Amino acid sequence: MSHTLLDPSLGKAGSVIHRSQVAHRLRAARCARGFDTTEIAARLLLSKQQISDLESGNTASFYNDGFWLRAAQSYAHLLELELPPAPPSETMLALEL
């Protein structure tokens, strides 16, 4: 499975954003809004380890990349952070929940 998400703002030539960039954006947005990981975990019904993994780009605490992606999208939504859409293969995995 790819470790990237598409970023349409970059155009066709450079349309890839890496999972680590998404993770960094999530952590930066959380810190900027003054939330701690315990509060985020409670709001998203995830464990603190999963929040840590989302913020580090690690998928170890998730069943697969699709679950990580869906959690990252939910996290971004909570923080009112816009993430680029996922490639179709990852989106389909996330929808198979």
Tab-separated table of N, CA and C in Angstrom:
chain	number	residue	atom	x	y	z
A	1	MET	N	0.840	-1.181	0.000
A	1	MET	CA	0.000	0.000	0.000
A	1	MET	C	0.883	1.242	0.000
A	2	SER	N	0.463	2.239	-0.695
A	2	SER	CA	1.207	3.492	-0.826
A	2	SER	C	1.246	4.246	0.503
A	3	HIS	N	2.310	4.974	0.694
A	3	HIS	CA	2.431	5.824	1.872
A	3	HIS	C	2.161	7.269	1.495
A	4	THR	N	1.363	7.499	0.479
A	4	THR	CA	1.124	8.845	-0.012
A	4	THR	C	-0.355	9.129	-0.154
A	5	LEU	N	-0.673	10.394	-0.174
A	5	LEU	CA	-2.014	10.881	-0.459
A	5	LEU	C	-1.886	11.886	-1.587
A	6	LEU	N	-2.902	12.000	-2.413
A	6	LEU	CA	-2.842	12.959	-3.505
A	6	LEU	C	-3.094	14.369	-2.992
A	7	ASP	N	-2.381	15.323	-3.553
A	7	ASP	CA	-2.585	16.732	-3.225
A	7	ASP	C	-2.892	17.477	-4.509
A	8	PRO	N	-4.184	17.731	-4.795
A	8	PRO	CA	-4.553	18.357	-6.060
A	8	PRO	C	-4.004	19.778	-6.207
A	9	SER	N	-3.679	20.440	-5.136
A	9	SER	CA	-3.161	21.803	-5.221
A	9	SER	C	-1.774	21.850	-5.857
A	10	LEU	N	-1.096	20.719	-5.921
A	10	LEU	CA	0.238	20.675	-6.501
A	10	LEU	C	0.207	20.443	-8.008
A	11	GLY	N	-0.952	20.191	-8.574
A	11	GLY	CA	-1.045	19.920	-10.003
A	11	GLY	C	-0.669	18.483	-10.314
A	12	LYS	N	-0.781	18.115	-11.555
A	12	LYS	CA	-0.552	16.726	-11.946
A	12	LYS	C	0.894	16.298	-11.778
A	13	ALA	N	1.835	17.195	-12.009
A	13	ALA	CA	3.247	16.821	-11.956
A	13	ALA	C	3.696	16.467	-10.544
A	14	GLY	N	3.241	17.201	-9.564
A	14	GLY	CA	3.670	16.958	-8.192
A	14	GLY	C	2.491	16.744	-7.284
A	15	SER	N	1.709	15.713	-7.563
A	15	SER	CA	0.430	15.554	-6.880
A	15	SER	C	0.472	14.574	-5.714
A	16	VAL	N	1.616	14.393	-5.097
A	16	VAL	CA	1.707	13.419	-4.023
A	16	VAL	C	2.141	14.110	-2.736
A	17	ILE	N	1.459	13.785	-1.662
A	17	ILE	CA	1.853	14.254	-0.334
A	17	ILE	C	2.087	13.000	0.504
A	18	HIS	N	3.181	12.931	1.192
A	18	HIS	CA	3.541	11.738	1.951
A	18	HIS	C	2.803	11.675	3.280
A	19	ARG	N	2.588	10.450	3.758
A	19	ARG	CA	1.900	10.235	5.024
A	19	ARG	C	2.566	11.023	6.153
A	20	SER	N	3.892	11.103	6.124
A	20	SER	CA	4.604	11.844	7.178
A	20	SER	C	4.232	13.316	7.160
A	21	GLN	N	3.942	13.867	5.976
A	21	GLN	CA	3.521	15.263	5.896
A	21	GLN	C	2.127	15.442	6.496
A	22	VAL	N	1.245	14.490	6.225
A	22	VAL	CA	-0.098	14.532	6.814
A	22	VAL	C	0.025	14.445	8.333
A	23	ALA	N	0.854	13.522	8.807
A	23	ALA	CA	1.052	13.349	10.245
A	23	ALA	C	1.550	14.638	10.879
A	24	HIS	N	2.516	15.275	10.236
A	24	HIS	CA	3.062	16.531	10.763
A	24	HIS	C	1.986	17.616	10.810
A	25	ARG	N	1.164	17.685	9.775
A	25	ARG	CA	0.089	18.690	9.741
A	25	ARG	C	-0.933	18.444	10.847
A	26	LEU	N	-1.254	17.174	11.101
A	26	LEU	CA	-2.207	16.859	12.166
A	26	LEU	C	-1.669	17.291	13.524
A	27	ARG	N	-0.411	16.948	13.802
A	27	ARG	CA	0.180	17.299	15.086
A	27	ARG	C	0.275	18.818	15.249
A	28	ALA	N	0.724	19.496	14.209
A	28	ALA	CA	0.861	20.959	14.268
A	28	ALA	C	-0.494	21.625	14.506
A	29	ALA	N	-1.531	21.136	13.831
A	29	ALA	CA	-2.867	21.713	14.005
A	29	ALA	C	-3.394	21.457	15.414
A	30	ARG	N	-3.151	20.255	15.934
A	30	ARG	CA	-3.599	19.951	17.306
A	30	ARG	C	-2.917	20.870	18.306
A	31	CYS	N	-1.615	21.004	18.187
A	31	CYS	CA	-0.858	21.849	19.111
A	31	CYS	C	-1.284	23.314	18.998
A	32	ALA	N	-1.505	23.780	17.777
A	32	ALA	CA	-1.918	25.171	17.565
A	32	ALA	C	-3.276	25.464	18.198
A	33	ARG	N	-4.118	24.447	18.282
A	33	ARG	CA	-5.454	24.629	18.863
A	33	ARG	C	-5.487	24.324	20.359
A	34	GLY	N	-4.365	23.907	20.889
A	34	GLY	CA	-4.265	23.692	22.327
A	34	GLY	C	-4.879	22.406	22.849
A	35	PHE	N	-5.090	21.431	21.990
A	35	PHE	CA	-5.640	20.146	22.418
A	35	PHE	C	-4.507	19.219	22.853
A	36	ASP	N	-4.801	18.317	23.784
A	36	ASP	CA	-3.827	17.270	24.096
A	36	ASP	C	-4.328	15.961	23.493
A	37	THR	N	-3.451	14.983	23.448
A	37	THR	CA	-3.794	13.732	22.779
A	37	THR	C	-4.923	12.977	23.481
A	38	THR	N	-5.024	13.121	24.789
A	38	THR	CA	-6.101	12.452	25.528
A	38	THR	C	-7.457	12.977	25.080
A	39	GLU	N	-7.578	14.289	24.932
A	39	GLU	CA	-8.838	14.895	24.509
A	39	GLU	C	-9.194	14.476	23.074
A	40	ILE	N	-8.212	14.482	22.203
A	40	ILE	CA	-8.445	14.079	20.810
A	40	ILE	C	-8.872	12.609	20.754
A	41	ALA	N	-8.177	11.758	21.495
A	41	ALA	CA	-8.510	10.329	21.515
A	41	ALA	C	-9.962	10.124	21.970
A	42	ALA	N	-10.368	10.830	23.009
A	42	ALA	CA	-11.735	10.690	23.518
A	42	ALA	C	-12.760	11.154	22.487
A	43	ARG	N	-12.486	12.251	21.819
A	43	ARG	CA	-13.430	12.775	20.826
A	43	ARG	C	-13.550	11.866	19.611
A	44	LEU	N	-12.460	11.230	19.220
A	44	LEU	CA	-12.473	10.383	18.036
A	44	LEU	C	-12.730	8.902	18.343
A	45	LEU	N	-12.856	8.588	19.630
A	45	LEU	CA	-13.037	7.201	20.069
A	45	LEU	C	-11.872	6.320	19.606
A	46	LEU	N	-10.680	6.858	19.731
A	46	LEU	CA	-9.445	6.138	19.415
A	46	LEU	C	-8.587	6.082	20.667
A	47	SER	N	-7.595	5.221	20.660
A	47	SER	CA	-6.669	5.167	21.793
A	47	SER	C	-5.617	6.272	21.655
A	48	LYS	N	-4.962	6.574	22.780
A	48	LYS	CA	-3.871	7.545	22.728
A	48	LYS	C	-2.755	7.042	21.823
A	49	GLN	N	-2.531	5.728	21.789
A	49	GLN	CA	-1.510	5.166	20.895
A	49	GLN	C	-1.865	5.417	19.434
A	50	GLN	N	-3.138	5.282	19.099
A	50	GLN	CA	-3.553	5.534	17.723
A	50	GLN	C	-3.355	7.008	17.348
A	51	ILE	N	-3.622	7.909	18.279
A	51	ILE	CA	-3.388	9.334	18.009
A	51	ILE	C	-1.891	9.558	17.799
A	52	SER	N	-1.086	8.953	18.632
A	52	SER	CA	0.368	9.048	18.481
A	52	SER	C	0.808	8.517	17.118
A	53	ASP	N	0.231	7.387	16.710
A	53	ASP	CA	0.574	6.806	15.416
A	53	ASP	C	0.096	7.682	14.259
A	54	LEU	N	-1.051	8.298	14.404
A	54	LEU	CA	-1.520	9.220	13.367
A	54	LEU	C	-0.542	10.394	13.217
A	55	GLU	N	-0.042	10.879	14.339
A	55	GLU	CA	0.850	12.037	14.318
A	55	GLU	C	2.280	11.685	13.919
A	56	SER	N	2.587	10.405	13.849
A	56	SER	CA	3.933	9.997	13.429
A	56	SER	C	3.917	9.316	12.059
A	57	GLY	N	2.724	9.106	11.506
A	57	GLY	CA	2.611	8.438	10.216
A	57	GLY	C	2.752	6.937	10.300
A	58	ASN	N	2.668	6.400	11.500
A	58	ASN	CA	2.832	4.965	11.746
A	58	ASN	C	1.464	4.278	11.680
A	59	THR	N	1.392	3.135	11.044
A	59	THR	CA	0.124	2.411	10.937
A	59	THR	C	0.041	1.209	11.874
A	60	ALA	N	1.007	1.045	12.755
A	60	ALA	CA	1.097	-0.155	13.596
A	60	ALA	C	-0.160	-0.430	14.423
A	61	SER	N	-0.824	0.596	14.908
A	61	SER	CA	-1.985	0.372	15.776
A	61	SER	C	-3.302	0.339	14.995
A	62	PHE	N	-3.209	0.299	13.676
A	62	PHE	CA	-4.396	0.238	12.828
A	62	PHE	C	-4.399	-1.068	12.042
A	63	TYR	N	-5.574	-1.563	11.725
A	63	TYR	CA	-5.712	-2.837	11.021
A	63	TYR	C	-4.986	-2.816	9.677
A	64	ASN	N	-5.114	-1.716	8.954
A	64	ASN	CA	-4.416	-1.554	7.677
A	64	ASN	C	-4.334	-0.069	7.334
A	65	ASP	N	-3.734	0.238	6.190
A	65	ASP	CA	-3.574	1.639	5.774
A	65	ASP	C	-4.907	2.352	5.608
A	66	GLY	N	-5.922	1.630	5.160
A	66	GLY	CA	-7.239	2.235	4.986
A	66	GLY	C	-7.827	2.730	6.298
A	67	PHE	N	-7.631	1.963	7.370
A	67	PHE	CA	-8.110	2.385	8.685
A	67	PHE	C	-7.337	3.610	9.161
A	68	TRP	N	-6.024	3.603	8.920
A	68	TRP	CA	-5.206	4.774	9.286
A	68	TRP	C	-5.702	6.001	8.538
A	69	LEU	N	-5.947	5.845	7.254
A	69	LEU	CA	-6.398	6.953	6.431
A	69	LEU	C	-7.730	7.508	6.914
A	70	ARG	N	-8.672	6.630	7.201
A	70	ARG	CA	-9.996	7.084	7.665
A	70	ARG	C	-9.878	7.808	9.002
A	71	ALA	N	-9.046	7.311	9.895
A	71	ALA	CA	-8.825	7.976	11.177
A	71	ALA	C	-8.160	9.336	10.964
A	72	ALA	N	-7.204	9.404	10.044
A	72	ALA	CA	-6.538	10.678	9.751
A	72	ALA	C	-7.538	11.688	9.198
A	73	GLN	N	-8.443	11.239	8.356
A	73	GLN	CA	-9.467	12.136	7.811
A	73	GLN	C	-10.408	12.628	8.911
A	74	SER	N	-10.789	11.746	9.821
A	74	SER	CA	-11.650	12.138	10.936
A	74	SER	C	-10.937	13.133	11.850
A	75	TYR	N	-9.672	12.877	12.095
A	75	TYR	CA	-8.845	13.756	12.925
A	75	TYR	C	-8.755	15.135	12.274
A	76	ALA	N	-8.488	15.169	10.988
A	76	ALA	CA	-8.393	16.441	10.268
A	76	ALA	C	-9.719	17.189	10.314
A	77	HIS	N	-10.807	16.462	10.150
A	77	HIS	CA	-12.131	17.089	10.207
A	77	HIS	C	-12.377	17.723	11.584
A	78	LEU	N	-12.032	17.014	12.631
A	78	LEU	CA	-12.188	17.535	13.985
A	78	LEU	C	-11.414	18.835	14.168
A	79	LEU	N	-10.219	18.896	13.594
A	79	LEU	CA	-9.361	20.070	13.727
A	79	LEU	C	-9.637	21.136	12.665
A	80	GLU	N	-10.647	20.875	11.819
A	80	GLU	CA	-10.985	21.771	10.717
A	80	GLU	C	-9.780	21.995	9.805
A	81	LEU	N	-9.076	20.909	9.543
A	81	LEU	CA	-7.888	20.906	8.701
A	81	LEU	C	-8.233	20.177	7.413
A	82	GLU	N	-7.967	20.787	6.289
A	82	GLU	CA	-8.265	20.149	5.012
A	82	GLU	C	-7.077	19.309	4.571
A	83	LEU	N	-7.338	18.026	4.342
A	83	LEU	CA	-6.322	17.126	3.821
A	83	LEU	C	-6.630	16.841	2.361
A	84	PRO	N	-5.597	16.563	1.582
A	84	PRO	CA	-5.851	16.188	0.188
A	84	PRO	C	-6.586	14.866	0.130
A	85	PRO	N	-7.352	14.637	-0.932
A	85	PRO	CA	-8.050	13.354	-1.059
A	85	PRO	C	-7.063	12.216	-1.252
A	86	ALA	N	-7.469	11.053	-0.857
A	86	ALA	CA	-6.623	9.860	-0.993
A	86	ALA	C	-6.728	9.303	-2.399
A	87	PRO	N	-5.715	8.555	-2.818
A	87	PRO	CA	-5.827	7.846	-4.090
A	87	PRO	C	-7.007	6.876	-4.033
A	88	PRO	N	-7.612	6.565	-5.159
A	88	PRO	CA	-8.800	5.686	-5.169
A	88	PRO	C	-8.607	4.356	-4.437
A	89	SER	N	-7.454	3.721	-4.547
A	89	SER	CA	-7.254	2.431	-3.888
A	89	SER	C	-7.335	2.560	-2.379
A	90	GLU	N	-6.767	3.623	-1.807
A	90	GLU	CA	-6.822	3.813	-0.363
A	90	GLU	C	-8.209	4.232	0.069
A	91	THR	N	-8.886	5.020	-0.755
A	91	THR	CA	-10.248	5.426	-0.424
A	91	THR	C	-11.160	4.213	-0.369
A	92	MET	N	-11.020	3.298	-1.307
A	92	MET	CA	-11.848	2.099	-1.312
A	92	MET	C	-11.595	1.246	-0.073
A	93	LEU	N	-10.349	1.150	0.351
A	93	LEU	CA	-10.055	0.393	1.568
A	93	LEU	C	-10.739	1.041	2.768
A	94	ALA	N	-10.711	2.354	2.842
A	94	ALA	CA	-11.328	3.052	3.962
A	94	ALA	C	-12.837	2.861	3.964
A	95	LEU	N	-13.428	2.765	2.781
A	95	LEU	CA	-14.878	2.600	2.701
A	95	LEU	C	-15.340	1.186	2.998
A	96	GLU	N	-14.427	0.235	3.030
A	96	GLU	CA	-14.783	-1.147	3.298
A	96	GLU	C	-14.971	-1.427	4.790
A	97	LEU	N	-14.962	-0.396	5.607
A	97	LEU	CA	-15.109	-0.579	7.056
A	97	LEU	C	-16.392	-1.234	7.367
